[in-house]
């Protein structure tokens, strides 16, 4: 038995479970071979740990800490980090500046803990000069942040990890259907042998122990964004954790939950987050993308 993860035998698949990135993580593996399931779950666990150890802003001795405390000096980066920065740049451009990975510094003012504690206007205002993706300078080998600025890959990190794990699992077991599920961000590597879909529940924003809908997925990615766990409630008004980097305040009229299906989890996650950033225009935006989606208000 491995203390880092567990496996559980079901009638037609095996579930591998572990925790990473502040989320419950699981693999649904279409096999009855415990050795294969153990190998794939170990592979997934190690890869998720690698990504978290490298990119988490919660750690004090990793690449992100070095970048965020570089005090205006150039910091060395590798190819993987450069690719993530390029993706973040694409997100920024596609969202007309609303998806900005420098806006994470707003967490110093906003604490989305379900309370009624709103920050003061001054607490938000003082952070605004430290936000602005266009101020970030990077090349394939270095990145330079102005003093006071930080990067936060939280908006794309978990989905990126799901896709990385799914790719490794598919390479290791190319004929096996595997569902990679990190806290509701999902990738299915290939269709099952019996042609049946996997059944995936969408969490109810009103009750984390129930679902609003059960989806059938054969392959591809699925991601959900919403404020089920991260919000403030003040004077009868709910404040979503999705913040507008131009104002420093939550998006007005954001959907409670958006789930999107796309070929890859990171694409689905981006579209779900962009939809939340669109406020009342979320559904119209997603219809323009010609993707399957489920929006809950």
PDB file of N, CA, C and O in Angstrom, residues 76-153:
ATOM      1  N   UNK A  76      15.734  33.361 -14.572  1.00  0.00           N
ATOM      2  CA  UNK A  76      15.826  32.331 -15.598  1.00  0.00           C
ATOM      3  C   UNK A  76      14.592  31.439 -15.592  1.00  0.00           C
ATOM      4  O   UNK A  76      14.052  31.108 -14.530  1.00  0.00           O
ATOM      5  N   UNK A  77      14.112  31.054 -16.778  1.00  0.00           N
ATOM      6  CA  UNK A  77      12.985  30.130 -16.908  1.00  0.00           C
ATOM      7  C   UNK A  77      13.347  29.031 -17.907  1.00  0.00           C
ATOM      8  O   UNK A  77      14.279  29.175 -18.698  1.00  0.00           O
ATOM      9  N   UNK A  78      12.582  27.926 -17.872  1.00  0.00           N
ATOM     10  CA  UNK A  78      12.814  26.827 -18.806  1.00  0.00           C
ATOM     11  C   UNK A  78      11.734  26.831 -19.889  1.00  0.00           C
ATOM     12  O   UNK A  78      10.847  27.690 -19.917  1.00  0.00           O
ATOM     13  N   UNK A  79      11.803  25.849 -20.794  1.00  0.00           N
ATOM     14  CA  UNK A  79      10.873  25.798 -21.925  1.00  0.00           C
ATOM     15  C   UNK A  79       9.424  25.622 -21.467  1.00  0.00           C
ATOM     16  O   UNK A  79       8.512  26.198 -22.052  1.00  0.00           O
ATOM     17  N   UNK A  80       9.209  24.792 -20.447  1.00  0.00           N
ATOM     18  CA  UNK A  80       7.849  24.563 -19.972  1.00  0.00           C
ATOM     19  C   UNK A  80       7.229  25.854 -19.454  1.00  0.00           C
ATOM     20  O   UNK A  80       6.065  26.167 -19.756  1.00  0.00           O
ATOM     21  N   UNK A  81       7.987  26.609 -18.679  1.00  0.00           N
ATOM     22  CA  UNK A  81       7.491  27.876 -18.147  1.00  0.00           C
ATOM     23  C   UNK A  81       7.219  28.860 -19.272  1.00  0.00           C
ATOM     24  O   UNK A  81       6.203  29.574 -19.260  1.00  0.00           O
ATOM     25  N   UNK A  82       8.094  28.897 -20.258  1.00  0.00           N
ATOM     26  CA  UNK A  82       7.890  29.779 -21.412  1.00  0.00           C
ATOM     27  C   UNK A  82       6.589  29.432 -22.132  1.00  0.00           C
ATOM     28  O   UNK A  82       5.821  30.330 -22.497  1.00  0.00           O
ATOM     29  N   UNK A  83       6.312  28.137 -22.300  1.00  0.00           N
ATOM     30  CA  UNK A  83       5.070  27.731 -22.981  1.00  0.00           C
ATOM     31  C   UNK A  83       3.839  28.158 -22.182  1.00  0.00           C
ATOM     32  O   UNK A  83       2.833  28.593 -22.754  1.00  0.00           O
ATOM     33  N   UNK A  84       3.910  28.048 -20.858  1.00  0.00           N
ATOM     34  CA  UNK A  84       2.786  28.488 -20.023  1.00  0.00           C
ATOM     35  C   UNK A  84       2.605  30.008 -20.105  1.00  0.00           C
ATOM     36  O   UNK A  84       1.473  30.510 -20.125  1.00  0.00           O
ATOM     37  N   UNK A  85       3.704  30.735 -20.159  1.00  0.00           N
ATOM     38  CA  UNK A  85       3.619  32.187 -20.300  1.00  0.00           C
ATOM     39  C   UNK A  85       3.010  32.562 -21.650  1.00  0.00           C
ATOM     40  O   UNK A  85       2.208  33.499 -21.735  1.00  0.00           O
ATOM     41  N   UNK A  86       3.366  31.839 -22.678  1.00  0.00           N
ATOM     42  CA  UNK A  86       2.793  32.076 -24.007  1.00  0.00           C
ATOM     43  C   UNK A  86       1.290  31.796 -23.994  1.00  0.00           C
ATOM     44  O   UNK A  86       0.505  32.539 -24.600  1.00  0.00           O
ATOM     45  N   UNK A  87       0.890  30.734 -23.290  1.00  0.00           N
ATOM     46  CA  UNK A  87      -0.541  30.429 -23.186  1.00  0.00           C
ATOM     47  C   UNK A  87      -1.253  31.524 -22.397  1.00  0.00           C
ATOM     48  O   UNK A  87      -2.354  31.957 -22.770  1.00  0.00           O
ATOM     49  N   UNK A  88      -0.631  31.985 -21.325  1.00  0.00           N
ATOM     50  CA  UNK A  88      -1.215  33.076 -20.536  1.00  0.00           C
ATOM     51  C   UNK A  88      -1.360  34.335 -21.378  1.00  0.00           C
ATOM     52  O   UNK A  88      -2.350  35.071 -21.247  1.00  0.00           O
ATOM     53  N   UNK A  89      -0.399  34.574 -22.252  1.00  0.00           N
ATOM     54  CA  UNK A  89      -0.481  35.730 -23.149  1.00  0.00           C
ATOM     55  C   UNK A  89      -1.657  35.580 -24.120  1.00  0.00           C
ATOM     56  O   UNK A  89      -2.392  36.550 -24.365  1.00  0.00           O
ATOM     57  N   UNK A  90      -1.845  34.357 -24.627  1.00  0.00           N
ATOM     58  CA  UNK A  90      -2.990  34.103 -25.516  1.00  0.00           C
ATOM     59  C   UNK A  90      -4.306  34.326 -24.772  1.00  0.00           C
ATOM     60  O   UNK A  90      -5.255  34.895 -25.319  1.00  0.00           O
ATOM     61  N   UNK A  91      -4.362  33.873 -23.520  1.00  0.00           N
ATOM     62  CA  UNK A  91      -5.560  34.076 -22.699  1.00  0.00           C
ATOM     63  C   UNK A  91      -5.847  35.565 -22.528  1.00  0.00           C
ATOM     64  O   UNK A  91      -6.999  36.005 -22.614  1.00  0.00           O
ATOM     65  N   UNK A  92      -4.795  36.333 -22.275  1.00  0.00           N
ATOM     66  CA  UNK A  92      -4.936  37.777 -22.095  1.00  0.00           C
ATOM     67  C   UNK A  92      -5.488  38.412 -23.369  1.00  0.00           C
ATOM     68  O   UNK A  92      -6.415  39.230 -23.316  1.00  0.00           O
ATOM     69  N   UNK A  93      -4.929  38.034 -24.511  1.00  0.00           N
ATOM     70  CA  UNK A  93      -5.368  38.623 -25.783  1.00  0.00           C
ATOM     71  C   UNK A  93      -6.807  38.221 -26.110  1.00  0.00           C
ATOM     72  O   UNK A  93      -7.618  39.055 -26.522  1.00  0.00           O
ATOM     73  N   UNK A  94      -7.127  36.937 -25.931  1.00  0.00           N
ATOM     74  CA  UNK A  94      -8.472  36.446 -26.243  1.00  0.00           C
ATOM     75  C   UNK A  94      -9.540  37.087 -25.365  1.00  0.00           C
ATOM     76  O   UNK A  94     -10.690  37.240 -25.776  1.00  0.00           O
ATOM     77  N   UNK A  95      -9.158  37.468 -24.162  1.00  0.00           N
ATOM     78  CA  UNK A  95     -10.122  38.017 -23.207  1.00  0.00           C
ATOM     79  C   UNK A  95     -10.140  39.542 -23.188  1.00  0.00           C
ATOM     80  O   UNK A  95     -10.787  40.145 -22.323  1.00  0.00           O
ATOM     81  N   UNK A  96      -9.416  40.156 -24.121  1.00  0.00           N
ATOM     82  CA  UNK A  96      -9.304  41.627 -24.143  1.00  0.00           C
ATOM     83  C   UNK A  96      -8.785  42.156 -22.808  1.00  0.00           C
ATOM     84  O   UNK A  96      -9.243  43.184 -22.291  1.00  0.00           O
ATOM     85  N   UNK A  97      -7.830  41.423 -22.248  1.00  0.00           N
ATOM     86  CA  UNK A  97      -7.164  41.869 -21.033  1.00  0.00           C
ATOM     87  C   UNK A  97      -7.825  41.480 -19.729  1.00  0.00           C
ATOM     88  O   UNK A  97      -7.324  41.817 -18.653  1.00  0.00           O
ATOM     89  N   UNK A  98      -8.936  40.742 -19.809  1.00  0.00           N
ATOM     90  CA  UNK A  98      -9.653  40.384 -18.585  1.00  0.00           C
ATOM     91  C   UNK A  98      -9.033  39.175 -17.872  1.00  0.00           C
ATOM     92  O   UNK A  98      -9.164  39.036 -16.659  1.00  0.00           O
ATOM     93  N   UNK A  99      -8.392  38.272 -18.628  1.00  0.00           N
ATOM     94  CA  UNK A  99      -7.715  37.119 -18.033  1.00  0.00           C
ATOM     95  C   UNK A  99      -6.248  37.517 -17.868  1.00  0.00           C
ATOM     96  O   UNK A  99      -5.480  37.504 -18.817  1.00  0.00           O
ATOM     97  N   UNK A 100      -5.868  37.891 -16.672  1.00  0.00           N
ATOM     98  CA  UNK A 100      -4.555  38.489 -16.421  1.00  0.00           C
ATOM     99  C   UNK A 100      -3.917  37.778 -15.236  1.00  0.00           C
ATOM    100  O   UNK A 100      -4.380  37.915 -14.095  1.00  0.00           O
ATOM    101  N   UNK A 101      -2.857  37.024 -15.467  1.00  0.00           N
ATOM    102  CA  UNK A 101      -2.261  36.232 -14.391  1.00  0.00           C
ATOM    103  C   UNK A 101      -1.440  37.084 -13.418  1.00  0.00           C
ATOM    104  O   UNK A 101      -0.873  36.537 -12.468  1.00  0.00           O
ATOM    105  N   UNK A 102      -1.387  38.416 -13.636  1.00  0.00           N
ATOM    106  CA  UNK A 102      -0.767  39.286 -12.628  1.00  0.00           C
ATOM    107  C   UNK A 102      -1.788  39.793 -11.617  1.00  0.00           C
ATOM    108  O   UNK A 102      -1.417  40.463 -10.644  1.00  0.00           O
ATOM    109  N   UNK A 103      -3.073  39.488 -11.824  1.00  0.00           N
ATOM    110  CA  UNK A 103      -4.116  40.026 -10.935  1.00  0.00           C
ATOM    111  C   UNK A 103      -4.243  39.241  -9.631  1.00  0.00           C
ATOM    112  O   UNK A 103      -5.039  39.604  -8.766  1.00  0.00           O
ATOM    113  N   UNK A 104      -3.459  38.184  -9.473  1.00  0.00           N
ATOM    114  CA  UNK A 104      -3.518  37.399  -8.246  1.00  0.00           C
ATOM    115  C   UNK A 104      -3.141  38.175  -6.995  1.00  0.00           C
ATOM    116  O   UNK A 104      -3.500  37.777  -5.886  1.00  0.00           O
ATOM    117  N   UNK A 105      -2.442  39.306  -7.158  1.00  0.00           N
ATOM    118  CA  UNK A 105      -2.068  40.107  -5.984  1.00  0.00           C
ATOM    119  C   UNK A 105      -3.311  40.659  -5.279  1.00  0.00           C
ATOM    120  O   UNK A 105      -3.234  41.047  -4.101  1.00  0.00           O
ATOM    121  N   UNK A 106      -4.450  40.664  -5.957  1.00  0.00           N
ATOM    122  CA  UNK A 106      -5.680  41.154  -5.330  1.00  0.00           C
ATOM    123  C   UNK A 106      -6.117  40.287  -4.144  1.00  0.00           C
ATOM    124  O   UNK A 106      -6.941  40.707  -3.332  1.00  0.00           O
ATOM    125  N   UNK A 107      -5.539  39.073  -4.043  1.00  0.00           N
ATOM    126  CA  UNK A 107      -5.866  38.207  -2.904  1.00  0.00           C
ATOM    127  C   UNK A 107      -5.433  38.856  -1.592  1.00  0.00           C
ATOM    128  O   UNK A 107      -5.919  38.471  -0.518  1.00  0.00           O
ATOM    129  N   UNK A 108      -4.519  39.822  -1.656  1.00  0.00           N
ATOM    130  CA  UNK A 108      -4.083  40.517  -0.444  1.00  0.00           C
ATOM    131  C   UNK A 108      -5.213  41.366   0.140  1.00  0.00           C
ATOM    132  O   UNK A 108      -5.197  41.689   1.326  1.00  0.00           O
ATOM    133  N   UNK A 109      -6.172  41.733  -0.718  1.00  0.00           N
ATOM    134  CA  UNK A 109      -7.315  42.522  -0.259  1.00  0.00           C
ATOM    135  C   UNK A 109      -8.571  41.667  -0.104  1.00  0.00           C
ATOM    136  O   UNK A 109      -9.333  41.831   0.846  1.00  0.00           O
ATOM    137  N   UNK A 110      -8.778  40.759  -1.053  1.00  0.00           N
ATOM    138  CA  UNK A 110     -10.001  39.963  -1.078  1.00  0.00           C
ATOM    139  C   UNK A 110      -9.762  38.593  -0.444  1.00  0.00           C
ATOM    140  O   UNK A 110      -8.872  37.857  -0.873  1.00  0.00           O
ATOM    141  N   UNK A 111     -10.559  38.239   0.537  1.00  0.00           N
ATOM    142  CA  UNK A 111     -10.512  36.922   1.176  1.00  0.00           C
ATOM    143  C   UNK A 111     -11.859  36.242   0.959  1.00  0.00           C
ATOM    144  O   UNK A 111     -12.825  36.521   1.676  1.00  0.00           O
ATOM    145  N   UNK A 112     -11.957  35.391  -0.028  1.00  0.00           N
ATOM    146  CA  UNK A 112     -13.243  34.768  -0.375  1.00  0.00           C
ATOM    147  C   UNK A 112     -13.482  33.540   0.505  1.00  0.00           C
ATOM    148  O   UNK A 112     -13.298  32.398   0.088  1.00  0.00           O
ATOM    149  N   UNK A 113     -13.900  33.819   1.731  1.00  0.00           N
ATOM    150  CA  UNK A 113     -14.055  32.773   2.736  1.00  0.00           C
ATOM    151  C   UNK A 113     -15.512  32.558   3.140  1.00  0.00           C
ATOM    152  O   UNK A 113     -15.795  31.937   4.162  1.00  0.00           O
ATOM    153  N   UNK A 114     -16.451  33.096   2.340  1.00  0.00           N
ATOM    154  CA  UNK A 114     -17.860  32.926   2.644  1.00  0.00           C
ATOM    155  C   UNK A 114     -18.392  33.907   3.674  1.00  0.00           C
ATOM    156  O   UNK A 114     -19.570  33.854   4.029  1.00  0.00           O
ATOM    157  N   UNK A 115     -17.530  34.820   4.145  1.00  0.00           N
ATOM    158  CA  UNK A 115     -17.953  35.792   5.161  1.00  0.00           C
ATOM    159  C   UNK A 115     -18.565  37.029   4.490  1.00  0.00           C
ATOM    160  O   UNK A 115     -18.815  37.048   3.285  1.00  0.00           O
ATOM    161  N   UNK A 116     -18.782  38.086   5.294  1.00  0.00           N
ATOM    162  CA  UNK A 116     -19.298  39.344   4.749  1.00  0.00           C
ATOM    163  C   UNK A 116     -18.224  40.434   4.777  1.00  0.00           C
ATOM    164  O   UNK A 116     -18.524  41.625   4.695  1.00  0.00           O
ATOM    165  N   UNK A 117     -16.959  40.022   4.879  1.00  0.00           N
ATOM    166  CA  UNK A 117     -15.867  40.979   5.032  1.00  0.00           C
ATOM    167  C   UNK A 117     -15.356  41.495   3.693  1.00  0.00           C
ATOM    168  O   UNK A 117     -14.524  40.856   3.037  1.00  0.00           O
ATOM    169  N   UNK A 118     -15.859  42.646   3.276  1.00  0.00           N
ATOM    170  CA  UNK A 118     -15.397  43.278   2.049  1.00  0.00           C
ATOM    171  C   UNK A 118     -14.162  44.127   2.337  1.00  0.00           C
ATOM    172  O   UNK A 118     -14.056  44.741   3.401  1.00  0.00           O
ATOM    173  N   UNK A 119     -13.219  44.195   1.394  1.00  0.00           N
ATOM    174  CA  UNK A 119     -12.050  45.050   1.599  1.00  0.00           C
ATOM    175  C   UNK A 119     -12.429  46.526   1.488  1.00  0.00           C
ATOM    176  O   UNK A 119     -13.430  46.872   0.856  1.00  0.00           O
ATOM    177  N   UNK A 120     -11.616  47.374   2.057  1.00  0.00           N
ATOM    178  CA  UNK A 120     -11.840  48.808   1.901  1.00  0.00           C
ATOM    179  C   UNK A 120     -11.408  49.231   0.492  1.00  0.00           C
ATOM    180  O   UNK A 120     -10.543  48.584  -0.117  1.00  0.00           O
ATOM    181  N   UNK A 121     -11.981  50.297  -0.044  1.00  0.00           N
ATOM    182  CA  UNK A 121     -11.546  50.785  -1.362  1.00  0.00           C
ATOM    183  C   UNK A 121     -10.044  51.060  -1.414  1.00  0.00           C
ATOM    184  O   UNK A 121      -9.397  50.790  -2.439  1.00  0.00           O
ATOM    185  N   UNK A 122      -9.487  51.575  -0.322  1.00  0.00           N
ATOM    186  CA  UNK A 122      -8.047  51.865  -0.304  1.00  0.00           C
ATOM    187  C   UNK A 122      -7.213  50.599  -0.393  1.00  0.00           C
ATOM    188  O   UNK A 122      -6.147  50.583  -1.019  1.00  0.00           O
ATOM    189  N   UNK A 123      -7.690  49.515   0.232  1.00  0.00           N
ATOM    190  CA  UNK A 123      -6.954  48.247   0.191  1.00  0.00           C
ATOM    191  C   UNK A 123      -6.871  47.707  -1.224  1.00  0.00           C
ATOM    192  O   UNK A 123      -5.866  47.093  -1.614  1.00  0.00           O
ATOM    193  N   UNK A 124      -7.923  47.918  -2.010  1.00  0.00           N
ATOM    194  CA  UNK A 124      -7.921  47.495  -3.410  1.00  0.00           C
ATOM    195  C   UNK A 124      -7.079  48.457  -4.254  1.00  0.00           C
ATOM    196  O   UNK A 124      -6.252  48.033  -5.067  1.00  0.00           O
ATOM    197  N   UNK A 125      -7.274  49.741  -4.035  1.00  0.00           N
ATOM    198  CA  UNK A 125      -6.610  50.766  -4.844  1.00  0.00           C
ATOM    199  C   UNK A 125      -5.092  50.657  -4.786  1.00  0.00           C
ATOM    200  O   UNK A 125      -4.398  50.814  -5.797  1.00  0.00           O
ATOM    201  N   UNK A 126      -4.558  50.353  -3.616  1.00  0.00           N
ATOM    202  CA  UNK A 126      -3.105  50.310  -3.452  1.00  0.00           C
ATOM    203  C   UNK A 126      -2.471  49.169  -4.251  1.00  0.00           C
ATOM    204  O   UNK A 126      -1.272  49.214  -4.570  1.00  0.00           O
ATOM    205  N   UNK A 127      -3.270  48.146  -4.604  1.00  0.00           N
ATOM    206  CA  UNK A 127      -2.734  47.000  -5.345  1.00  0.00           C
ATOM    207  C   UNK A 127      -2.792  47.182  -6.858  1.00  0.00           C
ATOM    208  O   UNK A 127      -2.092  46.477  -7.593  1.00  0.00           O
ATOM    209  N   UNK A 128      -3.617  48.085  -7.329  1.00  0.00           N
ATOM    210  CA  UNK A 128      -3.849  48.205  -8.766  1.00  0.00           C
ATOM    211  C   UNK A 128      -2.584  48.492  -9.589  1.00  0.00           C
ATOM    212  O   UNK A 128      -2.438  47.972 -10.702  1.00  0.00           O
ATOM    213  N   UNK A 129      -1.632  49.295  -9.101  1.00  0.00           N
ATOM    214  CA  UNK A 129      -0.411  49.514  -9.892  1.00  0.00           C
ATOM    215  C   UNK A 129       0.427  48.255 -10.104  1.00  0.00           C
ATOM    216  O   UNK A 129       1.292  48.231 -10.988  1.00  0.00           O
ATOM    217  N   UNK A 130       0.178  47.217  -9.293  1.00  0.00           N
ATOM    218  CA  UNK A 130       0.941  45.970  -9.415  1.00  0.00           C
ATOM    219  C   UNK A 130       0.288  44.975 -10.366  1.00  0.00           C
ATOM    220  O   UNK A 130       0.710  43.823 -10.452  1.00  0.00           O
ATOM    221  N   UNK A 131      -0.762  45.407 -11.057  1.00  0.00           N
ATOM    222  CA  UNK A 131      -1.466  44.540 -12.007  1.00  0.00           C
ATOM    223  C   UNK A 131      -1.251  45.057 -13.422  1.00  0.00           C
ATOM    224  O   UNK A 131      -1.282  46.264 -13.663  1.00  0.00           O
ATOM    225  N   UNK A 132      -1.044  44.139 -14.357  1.00  0.00           N
ATOM    226  CA  UNK A 132      -0.892  44.541 -15.762  1.00  0.00           C
ATOM    227  C   UNK A 132       0.029  43.608 -16.519  1.00  0.00           C
ATOM    228  O   UNK A 132       1.253  43.710 -16.415  1.00  0.00           O
ATOM    229  N   UNK A 133      -0.558  42.657 -17.245  1.00  0.00           N
ATOM    230  CA  UNK A 133       0.234  41.667 -17.980  1.00  0.00           C
ATOM    231  C   UNK A 133       1.206  42.325 -18.956  1.00  0.00           C
ATOM    232  O   UNK A 133       2.310  41.835 -19.164  1.00  0.00           O
ATOM    233  N   UNK A 134       0.812  43.448 -19.537  1.00  0.00           N
ATOM    234  CA  UNK A 134       1.683  44.094 -20.533  1.00  0.00           C
ATOM    235  C   UNK A 134       2.971  44.625 -19.909  1.00  0.00           C
ATOM    236  O   UNK A 134       3.928  44.925 -20.627  1.00  0.00           O
ATOM    237  N   UNK A 135       3.007  44.745 -18.604  1.00  0.00           N
ATOM    238  CA  UNK A 135       4.233  45.201 -17.936  1.00  0.00           C
ATOM    239  C   UNK A 135       5.264  44.078 -17.802  1.00  0.00           C
ATOM    240  O   UNK A 135       6.427  44.338 -17.502  1.00  0.00           O
ATOM    241  N   UNK A 136       4.811  42.832 -17.995  1.00  0.00           N
ATOM    242  CA  UNK A 136       5.705  41.673 -17.833  1.00  0.00           C
ATOM    243  C   UNK A 136       6.586  41.534 -19.073  1.00  0.00           C
ATOM    244  O   UNK A 136       6.098  41.548 -20.208  1.00  0.00           O
ATOM    245  N   UNK A 137       7.871  41.393 -18.860  1.00  0.00           N
ATOM    246  CA  UNK A 137       8.824  41.208 -19.964  1.00  0.00           C
ATOM    247  C   UNK A 137       9.403  39.789 -19.883  1.00  0.00           C
ATOM    248  O   UNK A 137       9.941  39.412 -18.844  1.00  0.00           O
ATOM    249  N   UNK A 138       9.265  39.045 -20.963  1.00  0.00           N
ATOM    250  CA  UNK A 138       9.845  37.699 -20.939  1.00  0.00           C
ATOM    251  C   UNK A 138      10.353  37.275 -22.313  1.00  0.00           C
ATOM    252  O   UNK A 138       9.884  37.769 -23.336  1.00  0.00           O
ATOM    253  N   UNK A 139      11.336  36.406 -22.282  1.00  0.00           N
ATOM    254  CA  UNK A 139      11.876  35.774 -23.487  1.00  0.00           C
ATOM    255  C   UNK A 139      11.787  34.271 -23.270  1.00  0.00           C
ATOM    256  O   UNK A 139      11.213  33.810 -22.275  1.00  0.00           O
ATOM    257  N   UNK A 140      12.380  33.503 -24.162  1.00  0.00           N
ATOM    258  CA  UNK A 140      12.342  32.054 -24.001  1.00  0.00           C
ATOM    259  C   UNK A 140      13.177  31.594 -22.816  1.00  0.00           C
ATOM    260  O   UNK A 140      12.987  30.479 -22.314  1.00  0.00           O
ATOM    261  N   UNK A 141      14.042  32.432 -22.309  1.00  0.00           N
ATOM    262  CA  UNK A 141      14.936  31.996 -21.237  1.00  0.00           C
ATOM    263  C   UNK A 141      14.868  32.838 -19.962  1.00  0.00           C
ATOM    264  O   UNK A 141      15.409  32.428 -18.930  1.00  0.00           O
ATOM    265  N   UNK A 142      14.217  34.013 -20.010  1.00  0.00           N
ATOM    266  CA  UNK A 142      14.153  34.850 -18.808  1.00  0.00           C
ATOM    267  C   UNK A 142      12.793  35.548 -18.685  1.00  0.00           C
ATOM    268  O   UNK A 142      12.067  35.693 -19.665  1.00  0.00           O
ATOM    269  N   UNK A 143      12.489  35.990 -17.472  1.00  0.00           N
ATOM    270  CA  UNK A 143      11.308  36.812 -17.224  1.00  0.00           C
ATOM    271  C   UNK A 143      11.686  37.901 -16.230  1.00  0.00           C
ATOM    272  O   UNK A 143      12.472  37.671 -15.310  1.00  0.00           O
ATOM    273  N   UNK A 144      11.112  39.082 -16.447  1.00  0.00           N
ATOM    274  CA  UNK A 144      11.378  40.204 -15.561  1.00  0.00           C
ATOM    275  C   UNK A 144      10.054  40.808 -15.110  1.00  0.00           C
ATOM    276  O   UNK A 144       9.232  41.209 -15.942  1.00  0.00           O
ATOM    277  N   UNK A 145       9.850  40.844 -13.786  1.00  0.00           N
ATOM    278  CA  UNK A 145       8.665  41.454 -13.198  1.00  0.00           C
ATOM    279  C   UNK A 145       9.075  42.715 -12.450  1.00  0.00           C
ATOM    280  O   UNK A 145      10.106  42.730 -11.773  1.00  0.00           O
ATOM    281  N   UNK A 146       8.255  43.758 -12.563  1.00  0.00           N
ATOM    282  CA  UNK A 146       8.512  44.965 -11.777  1.00  0.00           C
ATOM    283  C   UNK A 146       8.342  44.645 -10.290  1.00  0.00           C
ATOM    284  O   UNK A 146       7.575  43.759  -9.914  1.00  0.00           O
ATOM    285  N   UNK A 147       9.037  45.370  -9.452  1.00  0.00           N
ATOM    286  CA  UNK A 147       8.932  45.183  -8.004  1.00  0.00           C
ATOM    287  C   UNK A 147       7.480  45.334  -7.570  1.00  0.00           C
ATOM    288  O   UNK A 147       6.790  46.264  -7.965  1.00  0.00           O
ATOM    289  N   UNK A 148       7.007  44.377  -6.766  1.00  0.00           N
ATOM    290  CA  UNK A 148       5.627  44.401  -6.295  1.00  0.00           C
ATOM    291  C   UNK A 148       4.678  43.544  -7.114  1.00  0.00           C
ATOM    292  O   UNK A 148       3.610  43.187  -6.641  1.00  0.00           O
ATOM    293  N   UNK A 149       5.069  43.205  -8.333  1.00  0.00           N
ATOM    294  CA  UNK A 149       4.213  42.376  -9.184  1.00  0.00           C
ATOM    295  C   UNK A 149       4.434  40.896  -8.893  1.00  0.00           C
ATOM    296  O   UNK A 149       5.499  40.489  -8.424  1.00  0.00           O
ATOM    297  N   UNK A 150       3.416  40.084  -9.174  1.00  0.00           N
ATOM    298  CA  UNK A 150       3.493  38.635  -9.002  1.00  0.00           C
ATOM    299  C   UNK A 150       2.762  37.953 -10.152  1.00  0.00           C
ATOM    300  O   UNK A 150       1.855  38.526 -10.747  1.00  0.00           O
ATOM    301  N   UNK A 151       3.147  36.713 -10.405  1.00  0.00           N
ATOM    302  CA  UNK A 151       2.398  35.863 -11.328  1.00  0.00           C
ATOM    303  C   UNK A 151       1.633  34.820 -10.531  1.00  0.00           C
ATOM    304  O   UNK A 151       2.084  34.379  -9.482  1.00  0.00           O
ATOM    305  N   UNK A 152       0.485  34.432 -11.055  1.00  0.00           N
ATOM    306  CA  UNK A 152      -0.332  33.404 -10.411  1.00  0.00           C
ATOM    307  C   UNK A 152      -0.923  32.527 -11.511  1.00  0.00           C
ATOM    308  O   UNK A 152      -1.800  32.962 -12.256  1.00  0.00           O
ATOM    309  N   UNK A 153      -0.429  31.294 -11.612  1.00  0.00           N
ATOM    310  CA  UNK A 153      -0.916  30.357 -12.626  1.00  0.00           C
ATOM    311  C   UNK A 153      -2.170  29.617 -12.171  1.00  0.00           C
ATOM    312  O   UNK A 153      -2.589  28.654 -12.814  1.00  0.00           O
TER     313      UNK A 153
END
